[in-house]
């Protein structure tokens, strides 16, 4: 929206001062992460694209709600062309590690697929993500996959999508 927001990106760390909730109260003031004169989100979210048709996402299924550290996350969603023209859509899968030994980004892109749909056509899109791709480098700079709860989204870009959850078990 303006250069005063830079740097802004979808995989940012959580500030602890959410814009849409009450914020953190200190000295009887509610502190939030917002700009006073405009929204604190980018004008176009990461992965945003225009099309001559419209797409509808529904029926997110997390086929592996609990997976081992060496397992695979399997997620499916239906994508339909709700418009009157054929079109291409880039279906994106994002994941958030809710609790880690170090702070984790609010969303990370873990997969995407470009699909072509005719008017009225529906296709099931499937993502298979190895648990090893859900890890991170810890304070000791060693790569690790930690057990815990995660959120997964499948949608057209980083700002919206169908939401589900899963867990990596030790």
Tab-separated table of N, CA and C in Angstrom:
chain	number	residue	atom	x	y	z
A	1	UNK	N	0.825	-1.192	0.000
A	1	UNK	CA	0.000	0.000	0.000
A	1	UNK	C	0.868	1.254	0.000
A	2	UNK	N	1.971	1.217	0.743
A	2	UNK	CA	2.917	2.336	0.719
A	2	UNK	C	4.281	1.850	1.205
A	3	UNK	N	5.327	2.597	0.880
A	3	UNK	CA	6.678	2.157	1.218
A	3	UNK	C	6.946	2.166	2.722
A	4	UNK	N	6.124	2.827	3.504
A	4	UNK	CA	6.298	2.826	4.952
A	4	UNK	C	6.048	1.469	5.579
A	5	UNK	N	5.401	0.561	4.850
A	5	UNK	CA	5.128	-0.774	5.368
A	5	UNK	C	6.285	-1.737	5.158
A	6	UNK	N	7.249	-1.369	4.347
A	6	UNK	CA	8.331	-2.282	3.988
A	6	UNK	C	9.235	-2.483	5.198
A	7	UNK	N	9.707	-3.645	5.548
A	7	UNK	CA	9.450	-4.899	4.870
A	7	UNK	C	8.133	-5.524	5.339
A	8	UNK	N	7.394	-6.090	4.418
A	8	UNK	CA	6.160	-6.795	4.738
A	8	UNK	C	6.117	-8.051	3.883
A	9	UNK	N	5.847	-9.164	4.489
A	9	UNK	CA	5.833	-10.426	3.766
A	9	UNK	C	4.956	-11.417	4.512
A	10	UNK	N	4.517	-12.436	3.796
A	10	UNK	CA	3.540	-13.369	4.357
A	10	UNK	C	4.126	-14.251	5.461
A	11	UNK	N	5.411	-14.542	5.437
A	11	UNK	CA	6.020	-15.473	6.389
A	11	UNK	C	6.634	-14.743	7.583
A	12	UNK	N	6.036	-13.653	7.994
A	12	UNK	CA	6.572	-12.863	9.099
A	12	UNK	C	6.407	-13.612	10.427
A	13	UNK	N	7.126	-13.165	11.422
A	13	UNK	CA	6.960	-13.710	12.770
A	13	UNK	C	5.775	-13.006	13.434
A	14	UNK	N	5.162	-13.681	14.382
A	14	UNK	CA	4.045	-13.110	15.117
A	14	UNK	C	4.569	-12.026	16.054
A	15	UNK	N	3.931	-10.867	16.045
A	15	UNK	CA	4.400	-9.755	16.871
A	15	UNK	C	3.966	-9.865	18.326
A	16	UNK	N	2.930	-10.636	18.594
A	16	UNK	CA	2.386	-10.678	19.950
A	16	UNK	C	1.446	-9.518	20.216
A	17	UNK	N	1.297	-8.652	19.229
A	17	UNK	CA	0.381	-7.518	19.323
A	17	UNK	C	-0.564	-7.565	18.127
A	18	UNK	N	-1.541	-8.466	18.164
A	18	UNK	CA	-2.398	-8.652	16.990
A	18	UNK	C	-3.233	-7.419	16.675
A	19	UNK	N	-3.452	-7.198	15.388
A	19	UNK	CA	-4.206	-6.030	14.944
A	19	UNK	C	-5.698	-6.186	15.165
A	20	UNK	N	-6.211	-7.420	15.119
A	20	UNK	CA	-7.658	-7.619	15.136
A	20	UNK	C	-8.223	-8.014	16.493
A	21	UNK	N	-7.387	-8.176	17.509
A	21	UNK	CA	-7.876	-8.518	18.839
A	21	UNK	C	-7.606	-7.360	19.784
A	22	UNK	N	-7.726	-7.593	21.061
A	22	UNK	CA	-7.574	-6.532	22.043
A	22	UNK	C	-6.176	-6.000	22.198
A	23	UNK	N	-5.180	-6.751	21.806
A	23	UNK	CA	-3.807	-6.298	21.976
A	23	UNK	C	-3.292	-6.590	23.369
A	24	UNK	N	-2.081	-6.211	23.629
A	24	UNK	CA	-1.449	-6.408	24.926
A	24	UNK	C	-1.678	-5.149	25.750
A	25	UNK	N	-2.201	-5.318	26.944
A	25	UNK	CA	-2.490	-4.155	27.783
A	25	UNK	C	-1.302	-3.840	28.678
A	26	UNK	N	-0.812	-2.610	28.576
A	26	UNK	CA	0.241	-2.102	29.442
A	26	UNK	C	-0.124	-0.679	29.832
A	27	UNK	N	-0.040	-0.377	31.099
A	27	UNK	CA	-0.326	0.970	31.603
A	27	UNK	C	-1.700	1.444	31.123
A	28	UNK	N	-2.674	0.548	31.178
A	28	UNK	CA	-4.067	0.830	30.798
A	28	UNK	C	-4.229	1.216	29.336
A	29	UNK	N	-3.270	0.873	28.474
A	29	UNK	CA	-3.359	1.102	27.032
A	29	UNK	C	-3.282	-0.238	26.325
A	30	UNK	N	-4.079	-0.386	25.275
A	30	UNK	CA	-4.039	-1.596	24.476
A	30	UNK	C	-3.088	-1.376	23.303
A	31	UNK	N	-1.992	-2.118	23.264
A	31	UNK	CA	-0.983	-1.973	22.213
A	31	UNK	C	-1.267	-2.973	21.103
A	32	UNK	N	-1.324	-2.501	19.880
A	32	UNK	CA	-1.606	-3.331	18.727
A	32	UNK	C	-0.588	-3.046	17.629
A	33	UNK	N	-0.463	-3.982	16.691
A	33	UNK	CA	0.415	-3.786	15.535
A	33	UNK	C	-0.416	-3.302	14.359
A	34	UNK	N	-0.733	-2.032	14.331
A	34	UNK	CA	-1.522	-1.457	13.244
A	34	UNK	C	-0.974	-0.083	12.891
A	35	UNK	N	-1.234	0.303	11.656
A	35	UNK	CA	-0.985	1.683	11.262
A	35	UNK	C	-2.251	2.482	11.545
A	36	UNK	N	-2.102	3.752	11.852
A	36	UNK	CA	-3.257	4.581	12.159
A	36	UNK	C	-4.032	4.988	10.916
A	37	UNK	N	-3.348	5.088	9.762
A	37	UNK	CA	-3.983	5.642	8.574
A	37	UNK	C	-4.304	4.642	7.474
A	38	UNK	N	-3.922	3.376	7.627
A	38	UNK	CA	-4.225	2.373	6.604
A	38	UNK	C	-4.034	0.975	7.175
A	39	UNK	N	-4.588	-0.032	6.496
A	39	UNK	CA	-4.408	-1.407	6.976
A	39	UNK	C	-2.935	-1.805	6.960
A	40	UNK	N	-2.562	-2.764	7.818
A	40	UNK	CA	-1.164	-3.186	7.884
A	40	UNK	C	-0.880	-4.413	7.026
A	41	UNK	N	-1.765	-4.701	6.096
A	41	UNK	CA	-1.577	-5.821	5.187
A	41	UNK	C	-1.182	-5.300	3.810
A	42	UNK	N	-0.495	-6.122	3.004
A	42	UNK	CA	-0.146	-5.668	1.657
A	42	UNK	C	-1.397	-5.522	0.792
A	43	UNK	N	-1.328	-4.674	-0.207
A	43	UNK	CA	-2.453	-4.489	-1.115
A	43	UNK	C	-2.781	-5.791	-1.831
A	44	UNK	N	-1.749	-6.530	-2.260
A	44	UNK	CA	-1.929	-7.826	-2.893
A	44	UNK	C	-1.158	-8.858	-2.081
A	45	UNK	N	-1.831	-9.874	-1.523
A	45	UNK	CA	-1.124	-10.864	-0.720
A	45	UNK	C	-0.218	-11.741	-1.579
A	46	UNK	N	0.738	-12.392	-0.936
A	46	UNK	CA	1.649	-13.293	-1.633
A	46	UNK	C	0.838	-14.357	-2.373
A	47	UNK	N	1.162	-14.587	-3.638
A	47	UNK	CA	0.481	-15.595	-4.444
A	47	UNK	C	-0.765	-15.110	-5.139
A	48	UNK	N	-1.125	-13.838	-4.954
A	48	UNK	CA	-2.345	-13.295	-5.546
A	48	UNK	C	-2.217	-13.234	-7.068
A	49	UNK	N	-3.294	-13.538	-7.753
A	49	UNK	CA	-3.300	-13.457	-9.206
A	49	UNK	C	-4.689	-13.151	-9.724
A	50	UNK	N	-4.747	-12.558	-10.893
A	50	UNK	CA	-6.026	-12.237	-11.521
A	50	UNK	C	-6.384	-13.296	-12.550
A	51	UNK	N	-7.675	-13.436	-12.802
A	51	UNK	CA	-8.151	-14.414	-13.773
A	51	UNK	C	-9.400	-13.860	-14.439
A	52	UNK	N	-9.762	-14.443	-15.564
A	52	UNK	CA	-11.005	-14.063	-16.242
A	52	UNK	C	-12.181	-14.898	-15.763
A	53	UNK	N	-11.955	-15.670	-14.713
A	53	UNK	CA	-13.020	-16.489	-14.138
A	53	UNK	C	-12.856	-16.483	-12.626
A	54	UNK	N	-13.729	-17.180	-11.928
A	54	UNK	CA	-13.640	-17.239	-10.464
A	54	UNK	C	-13.607	-18.706	-10.023
A	55	UNK	N	-12.932	-18.931	-8.911
A	55	UNK	CA	-12.756	-20.281	-8.401
A	55	UNK	C	-13.318	-20.378	-6.991
A	56	UNK	N	-13.849	-21.548	-6.655
A	56	UNK	CA	-14.413	-21.801	-5.334
A	56	UNK	C	-13.667	-22.983	-4.724
A	57	UNK	N	-13.248	-22.827	-3.471
A	57	UNK	CA	-12.556	-23.877	-2.726
A	57	UNK	C	-13.519	-24.440	-1.691
A	58	UNK	N	-13.524	-25.775	-1.562
A	58	UNK	CA	-14.366	-26.390	-0.523
A	58	UNK	C	-13.842	-27.790	-0.193
A	59	UNK	N	-14.376	-28.325	0.897
A	59	UNK	CA	-14.124	-29.704	1.341
A	59	UNK	C	-12.645	-30.011	1.577
A	60	UNK	N	-12.024	-29.233	2.445
A	60	UNK	CA	-10.655	-29.545	2.859
A	60	UNK	C	-10.678	-30.818	3.694
A	61	UNK	N	-9.799	-31.747	3.369
A	61	UNK	CA	-9.672	-32.993	4.130
A	61	UNK	C	-8.204	-33.173	4.493
A	62	UNK	N	-7.937	-33.256	5.797
A	62	UNK	CA	-6.597	-33.587	6.274
A	62	UNK	C	-6.596	-35.097	6.477
A	63	UNK	N	-6.028	-35.815	5.515
A	63	UNK	CA	-6.057	-37.281	5.548
A	63	UNK	C	-5.151	-37.862	6.626
A	64	UNK	N	-4.176	-37.113	7.065
A	64	UNK	CA	-3.255	-37.568	8.111
A	64	UNK	C	-3.283	-36.570	9.262
A	65	UNK	N	-4.321	-36.624	10.123
A	65	UNK	CA	-4.398	-35.662	11.228
A	65	UNK	C	-3.312	-35.852	12.276
A	66	UNK	N	-2.702	-37.042	12.312
A	66	UNK	CA	-1.561	-37.296	13.199
A	66	UNK	C	-0.519	-38.045	12.381
A	67	UNK	N	0.700	-37.517	12.346
A	67	UNK	CA	1.750	-38.178	11.587
A	67	UNK	C	3.029	-38.232	12.394
A	68	UNK	N	3.837	-39.228	12.077
A	68	UNK	CA	5.116	-39.400	12.753
A	68	UNK	C	6.136	-38.426	12.175
A	69	UNK	N	7.252	-38.286	12.856
A	69	UNK	CA	8.312	-37.378	12.429
A	69	UNK	C	8.850	-37.766	11.049
A	70	UNK	N	8.735	-39.036	10.689
A	70	UNK	CA	9.181	-39.484	9.365
A	70	UNK	C	8.010	-39.737	8.415
A	71	UNK	N	6.806	-39.265	8.773
A	71	UNK	CA	5.607	-39.483	7.961
A	71	UNK	C	5.399	-38.411	6.903
A	72	UNK	N	4.194	-38.432	6.315
A	72	UNK	CA	3.832	-37.465	5.274
A	72	UNK	C	2.470	-36.864	5.601
A	73	UNK	N	2.390	-35.550	5.497
A	73	UNK	CA	1.109	-34.852	5.606
A	73	UNK	C	0.401	-34.975	4.268
A	74	UNK	N	-0.858	-35.424	4.284
A	74	UNK	CA	-1.658	-35.531	3.065
A	74	UNK	C	-2.923	-34.691	3.254
A	75	UNK	N	-3.096	-33.709	2.362
A	75	UNK	CA	-4.221	-32.780	2.426
A	75	UNK	C	-4.859	-32.711	1.045
A	76	UNK	N	-6.196	-32.730	0.993
A	76	UNK	CA	-6.902	-32.569	-0.279
A	76	UNK	C	-7.958	-31.479	-0.140
A	77	UNK	N	-8.292	-30.872	-1.260
A	77	UNK	CA	-9.363	-29.867	-1.309
A	77	UNK	C	-9.952	-29.870	-2.712
A	78	UNK	N	-11.231	-29.549	-2.801
A	78	UNK	CA	-11.895	-29.424	-4.096
A	78	UNK	C	-11.797	-27.981	-4.572
A	79	UNK	N	-11.468	-27.811	-5.858
A	79	UNK	CA	-11.427	-26.493	-6.467
A	79	UNK	C	-12.340	-26.542	-7.679
A	80	UNK	N	-13.278	-25.578	-7.754
A	80	UNK	CA	-14.243	-25.531	-8.849
A	80	UNK	C	-14.115	-24.218	-9.603
A	81	UNK	N	-14.310	-24.291	-10.918
A	81	UNK	CA	-14.381	-23.094	-11.747
A	81	UNK	C	-15.838	-22.659	-11.743
A	82	UNK	N	-16.128	-21.563	-11.041
A	82	UNK	CA	-17.499	-21.085	-10.902
A	82	UNK	C	-17.861	-20.052	-11.961
A	83	UNK	N	-16.947	-19.751	-12.871
A	83	UNK	CA	-17.188	-18.743	-13.889
A	83	UNK	C	-17.652	-19.332	-15.210
A	84	UNK	N	-17.740	-18.471	-16.215
A	84	UNK	CA	-18.224	-18.882	-17.534
A	84	UNK	C	-17.092	-19.089	-18.537
A	85	UNK	N	-15.846	-18.961	-18.088
A	85	UNK	CA	-14.683	-19.145	-18.967
A	85	UNK	C	-13.726	-20.171	-18.366
A	86	UNK	N	-12.961	-20.798	-19.239
A	86	UNK	CA	-11.903	-21.692	-18.765
A	86	UNK	C	-10.827	-20.845	-18.091
A	87	UNK	N	-10.136	-21.437	-17.145
A	87	UNK	CA	-9.101	-20.668	-16.460
A	87	UNK	C	-8.105	-21.542	-15.745
A	88	UNK	N	-6.967	-20.936	-15.404
A	88	UNK	CA	-5.918	-21.583	-14.625
A	88	UNK	C	-5.923	-20.999	-13.222
A	89	UNK	N	-5.655	-21.860	-12.254
A	89	UNK	CA	-5.572	-21.435	-10.856
A	89	UNK	C	-4.316	-22.058	-10.250
A	90	UNK	N	-3.610	-21.284	-9.434
A	90	UNK	CA	-2.470	-21.810	-8.690
A	90	UNK	C	-2.955	-22.063	-7.267
A	91	UNK	N	-3.168	-23.325	-6.942
A	91	UNK	CA	-3.653	-23.740	-5.627
A	91	UNK	C	-2.445	-23.834	-4.708
A	92	UNK	N	-2.532	-23.185	-3.541
A	92	UNK	CA	-1.379	-23.068	-2.645
A	92	UNK	C	-1.678	-23.702	-1.291
A	93	UNK	N	-0.651	-24.313	-0.710
A	93	UNK	CA	-0.763	-24.959	0.603
A	93	UNK	C	0.220	-24.296	1.560
A	94	UNK	N	-0.313	-23.776	2.658
A	94	UNK	CA	0.485	-23.107	3.682
A	94	UNK	C	0.366	-23.864	5.000
A	95	UNK	N	1.417	-23.779	5.820
A	95	UNK	CA	1.441	-24.463	7.110
A	95	UNK	C	1.971	-23.505	8.173
A	96	UNK	N	1.448	-23.658	9.390
A	96	UNK	CA	1.973	-22.917	10.543
A	96	UNK	C	2.242	-23.876	11.682
A	97	UNK	N	3.458	-23.821	12.198
A	97	UNK	CA	3.838	-24.560	13.395
A	97	UNK	C	3.396	-23.715	14.578
A	98	UNK	N	2.429	-24.207	15.357
A	98	UNK	CA	1.842	-23.387	16.416
A	98	UNK	C	2.766	-23.175	17.609
A	99	UNK	N	3.603	-24.175	17.923
A	99	UNK	CA	4.523	-24.040	19.053
A	99	UNK	C	5.842	-24.681	18.667
A	100	UNK	N	6.912	-23.930	18.772
A	100	UNK	CA	8.242	-24.460	18.471
A	100	UNK	C	9.232	-24.012	19.523
A	101	UNK	N	10.408	-24.596	19.502
A	101	UNK	CA	11.431	-24.200	20.468
A	101	UNK	C	11.990	-22.815	20.156
A	102	UNK	N	11.769	-22.335	18.920
A	102	UNK	CA	12.044	-20.939	18.562
A	102	UNK	C	10.800	-20.402	17.865
A	103	UNK	N	10.673	-19.093	17.747
A	103	UNK	CA	9.483	-18.531	17.125
A	103	UNK	C	9.390	-18.960	15.669
A	104	UNK	N	8.174	-19.210	15.236
A	104	UNK	CA	7.916	-19.712	13.898
A	104	UNK	C	7.084	-18.699	13.116
A	105	UNK	N	7.222	-18.673	11.783
A	105	UNK	CA	6.421	-17.750	10.971
A	105	UNK	C	4.924	-18.045	11.088
A	106	UNK	N	4.097	-17.030	10.824
A	106	UNK	CA	2.647	-17.227	10.902
A	106	UNK	C	2.135	-18.094	9.760
A	107	UNK	N	2.834	-18.161	8.632
A	107	UNK	CA	2.493	-19.045	7.516
A	107	UNK	C	3.751	-19.303	6.704
A	108	UNK	N	3.845	-20.532	6.196
A	108	UNK	CA	4.943	-20.882	5.292
A	108	UNK	C	4.353	-21.640	4.112
A	109	UNK	N	4.710	-21.237	2.905
A	109	UNK	CA	4.277	-21.948	1.710
A	109	UNK	C	4.998	-23.288	1.650
A	110	UNK	N	4.226	-24.376	1.566
A	110	UNK	CA	4.817	-25.710	1.529
A	110	UNK	C	4.530	-26.455	0.230
A	111	UNK	N	3.648	-25.913	-0.598
A	111	UNK	CA	3.371	-26.558	-1.873
A	111	UNK	C	2.412	-25.736	-2.701
A	112	UNK	N	2.450	-25.947	-4.016
A	112	UNK	CA	1.494	-25.301	-4.909
A	112	UNK	C	1.341	-26.153	-6.156
A	113	UNK	N	0.172	-26.042	-6.791
A	113	UNK	CA	-0.114	-26.755	-8.033
A	113	UNK	C	-0.909	-25.834	-8.945
A	114	UNK	N	-0.515	-25.785	-10.199
A	114	UNK	CA	-1.252	-25.026	-11.203
A	114	UNK	C	-2.209	-25.987	-11.897
A	115	UNK	N	-3.492	-25.632	-11.905
A	115	UNK	CA	-4.488	-26.481	-12.544
A	115	UNK	C	-5.280	-25.664	-13.555
A	116	UNK	N	-5.779	-26.332	-14.584
A	116	UNK	CA	-6.639	-25.710	-15.595
A	116	UNK	C	-8.016	-26.329	-15.480
A	117	UNK	N	-9.044	-25.479	-15.399
A	117	UNK	CA	-10.412	-25.971	-15.251
A	117	UNK	C	-11.326	-25.323	-16.283
A	118	UNK	N	-12.199	-26.124	-16.840
A	118	UNK	CA	-13.245	-25.633	-17.731
A	118	UNK	C	-14.389	-25.079	-16.881
A	119	UNK	N	-15.279	-24.274	-17.442
A	119	UNK	CA	-16.409	-23.747	-16.668
A	119	UNK	C	-17.215	-24.890	-16.043
A	120	UNK	N	-17.485	-24.775	-14.757
A	120	UNK	CA	-18.257	-25.781	-14.033
A	120	UNK	C	-17.469	-27.004	-13.606
A	121	UNK	N	-16.224	-27.132	-14.033
A	121	UNK	CA	-15.419	-28.308	-13.688
A	121	UNK	C	-14.892	-28.195	-12.259
A	122	UNK	N	-14.820	-29.345	-11.588
A	122	UNK	CA	-14.276	-29.434	-10.233
A	122	UNK	C	-13.171	-30.472	-10.221
A	123	UNK	N	-12.106	-30.165	-9.502
A	123	UNK	CA	-10.996	-31.109	-9.383
A	123	UNK	C	-10.551	-31.169	-7.928
A	124	UNK	N	-10.183	-32.367	-7.487
A	124	UNK	CA	-9.599	-32.541	-6.158
A	124	UNK	C	-8.089	-32.365	-6.287
A	125	UNK	N	-7.555	-31.438	-5.509
A	125	UNK	CA	-6.115	-31.166	-5.505
A	125	UNK	C	-5.539	-31.812	-4.253
A	126	UNK	N	-4.435	-32.534	-4.433
A	126	UNK	CA	-3.823	-33.297	-3.338
A	126	UNK	C	-2.397	-32.803	-3.099
A	127	UNK	N	-2.106	-32.548	-1.835
A	127	UNK	CA	-0.748	-32.180	-1.425
A	127	UNK	C	-0.207	-33.265	-0.509
A	128	UNK	N	1.004	-33.734	-0.800
A	128	UNK	CA	1.718	-34.672	0.067
A	128	UNK	C	3.020	-34.004	0.478
A	129	UNK	N	3.126	-33.710	1.762
A	129	UNK	CA	4.279	-32.970	2.269
A	129	UNK	C	4.997	-33.836	3.303
A	130	UNK	N	6.241	-34.193	3.041
A	130	UNK	CA	6.997	-34.966	4.038
A	130	UNK	C	7.142	-34.176	5.336
A	131	UNK	N	7.033	-34.875	6.462
A	131	UNK	CA	7.188	-34.206	7.757
A	131	UNK	C	8.540	-33.517	7.851
A	132	UNK	N	9.535	-34.041	7.157
A	132	UNK	CA	10.863	-33.410	7.158
A	132	UNK	C	10.848	-32.002	6.600
A	133	UNK	N	9.879	-31.693	5.730
A	133	UNK	CA	9.753	-30.340	5.184
A	133	UNK	C	9.095	-29.374	6.161
A	134	UNK	N	8.631	-29.866	7.301
A	134	UNK	CA	7.955	-29.026	8.290
A	134	UNK	C	8.879	-28.639	9.441
A	135	UNK	N	10.144	-28.950	9.302
A	135	UNK	CA	11.107	-28.642	10.348
A	135	UNK	C	11.753	-27.276	10.174
A	136	UNK	N	12.761	-27.024	10.986
A	136	UNK	CA	13.457	-25.744	10.975
A	136	UNK	C	14.818	-25.910	11.634
A	137	UNK	N	15.669	-24.930	11.479
A	137	UNK	CA	16.973	-24.923	12.138
A	137	UNK	C	16.817	-24.310	13.524
A	138	UNK	N	17.238	-25.031	14.540
A	138	UNK	CA	17.133	-24.569	15.917
A	138	UNK	C	18.254	-23.620	16.290
A	139	UNK	N	18.302	-23.273	17.557
A	139	UNK	CA	19.345	-22.358	18.043
A	139	UNK	C	20.742	-22.909	17.829
A	140	UNK	N	20.861	-24.222	17.846
A	140	UNK	CA	22.166	-24.844	17.631
A	140	UNK	C	22.475	-25.024	16.148
A	141	UNK	N	21.609	-24.485	15.275
A	141	UNK	CA	21.729	-24.536	13.814
A	141	UNK	C	21.584	-25.951	13.258
A	142	UNK	N	20.997	-26.842	14.015
A	142	UNK	CA	20.709	-28.196	13.534
A	142	UNK	C	19.256	-28.264	13.105
A	143	UNK	N	19.041	-28.913	11.971
A	143	UNK	CA	17.685	-29.043	11.445
A	143	UNK	C	16.917	-30.050	12.293
A	144	UNK	N	15.671	-29.715	12.617
A	144	UNK	CA	14.857	-30.581	13.464
A	144	UNK	C	13.394	-30.510	13.050
A	145	UNK	N	12.703	-31.593	13.293
A	145	UNK	CA	11.249	-31.648	13.149
A	145	UNK	C	10.716	-31.924	14.538
A	146	UNK	N	10.001	-30.947	15.099
A	146	UNK	CA	9.515	-31.080	16.469
A	146	UNK	C	8.063	-31.534	16.489
A	147	UNK	N	7.725	-32.424	17.425
A	147	UNK	CA	6.322	-32.799	17.588
A	147	UNK	C	5.505	-31.591	18.033
A	148	UNK	N	4.234	-31.576	17.665
A	148	UNK	CA	3.350	-30.496	18.079
A	148	UNK	C	2.209	-30.303	17.121
A	149	UNK	N	1.398	-29.294	17.401
A	149	UNK	CA	0.218	-28.998	16.589
A	149	UNK	C	0.547	-27.980	15.506
A	150	UNK	N	-0.130	-28.145	14.361
A	150	UNK	CA	0.067	-27.301	13.194
A	150	UNK	C	-1.282	-26.899	12.623
A	151	UNK	N	-1.294	-25.799	11.891
A	151	UNK	CA	-2.448	-25.393	11.109
A	151	UNK	C	-2.055	-25.476	9.642
A	152	UNK	N	-3.001	-25.903	8.790
A	152	UNK	CA	-2.749	-25.994	7.356
A	152	UNK	C	-3.863	-25.248	6.628
A	153	UNK	N	-3.498	-24.551	5.550
A	153	UNK	CA	-4.457	-23.834	4.709
A	153	UNK	C	-4.244	-24.252	3.260
A	154	UNK	N	-5.336	-24.370	2.521
A	154	UNK	CA	-5.279	-24.552	1.071
A	154	UNK	C	-6.145	-23.464	0.472
A	155	UNK	N	-5.551	-22.643	-0.412
A	155	UNK	CA	-6.307	-21.527	-0.969
A	155	UNK	C	-5.609	-20.886	-2.151
A	156	UNK	N	-6.170	-19.756	-2.609
A	156	UNK	CA	-5.642	-19.084	-3.791
A	156	UNK	C	-4.434	-18.189	-3.528
A	157	UNK	N	-4.222	-17.804	-2.279
A	157	UNK	CA	-3.087	-16.950	-1.917
A	157	UNK	C	-2.898	-16.999	-0.412
A	158	UNK	N	-1.940	-16.229	0.096
A	158	UNK	CA	-1.564	-16.338	1.505
A	158	UNK	C	-2.576	-15.743	2.482
A	159	UNK	N	-3.518	-14.966	2.020
A	159	UNK	CA	-4.447	-14.313	2.937
A	159	UNK	C	-5.710	-15.124	3.207
A	160	UNK	N	-6.109	-15.993	2.267
A	160	UNK	CA	-7.342	-16.742	2.490
A	160	UNK	C	-7.197	-18.185	2.048
A	161	UNK	N	-8.092	-19.013	2.565
A	161	UNK	CA	-8.078	-20.422	2.208
A	161	UNK	C	-8.837	-21.245	3.221
A	162	UNK	N	-9.016	-22.514	2.892
A	162	UNK	CA	-9.655	-23.450	3.804
A	162	UNK	C	-8.643	-23.826	4.877
A	163	UNK	N	-9.105	-23.965	6.109
A	163	UNK	CA	-8.200	-24.186	7.239
A	163	UNK	C	-8.484	-25.515	7.922
A	164	UNK	N	-7.415	-26.209	8.283
A	164	UNK	CA	-7.516	-27.455	9.041
A	164	UNK	C	-6.341	-27.553	10.002
A	165	UNK	N	-6.278	-28.687	10.687
A	165	UNK	CA	-5.197	-28.873	11.643
A	165	UNK	C	-4.668	-30.293	11.599
A	166	UNK	N	-3.455	-30.438	12.097
A	166	UNK	CA	-2.850	-31.753	12.219
A	166	UNK	C	-1.795	-31.685	13.300
A	167	UNK	N	-1.243	-32.854	13.629
A	167	UNK	CA	-0.257	-32.920	14.696
A	167	UNK	C	0.864	-33.871	14.291
A	168	UNK	N	2.080	-33.485	14.622
A	168	UNK	CA	3.222	-34.390	14.485
A	168	UNK	C	3.442	-35.000	15.873
A	169	UNK	N	3.411	-36.309	15.919
A	169	UNK	CA	3.577	-37.007	17.200
A	169	UNK	C	4.971	-37.601	17.270
A	170	UNK	N	5.537	-37.586	18.473
A	170	UNK	CA	6.912	-38.033	18.678
A	170	UNK	C	7.056	-39.484	18.486
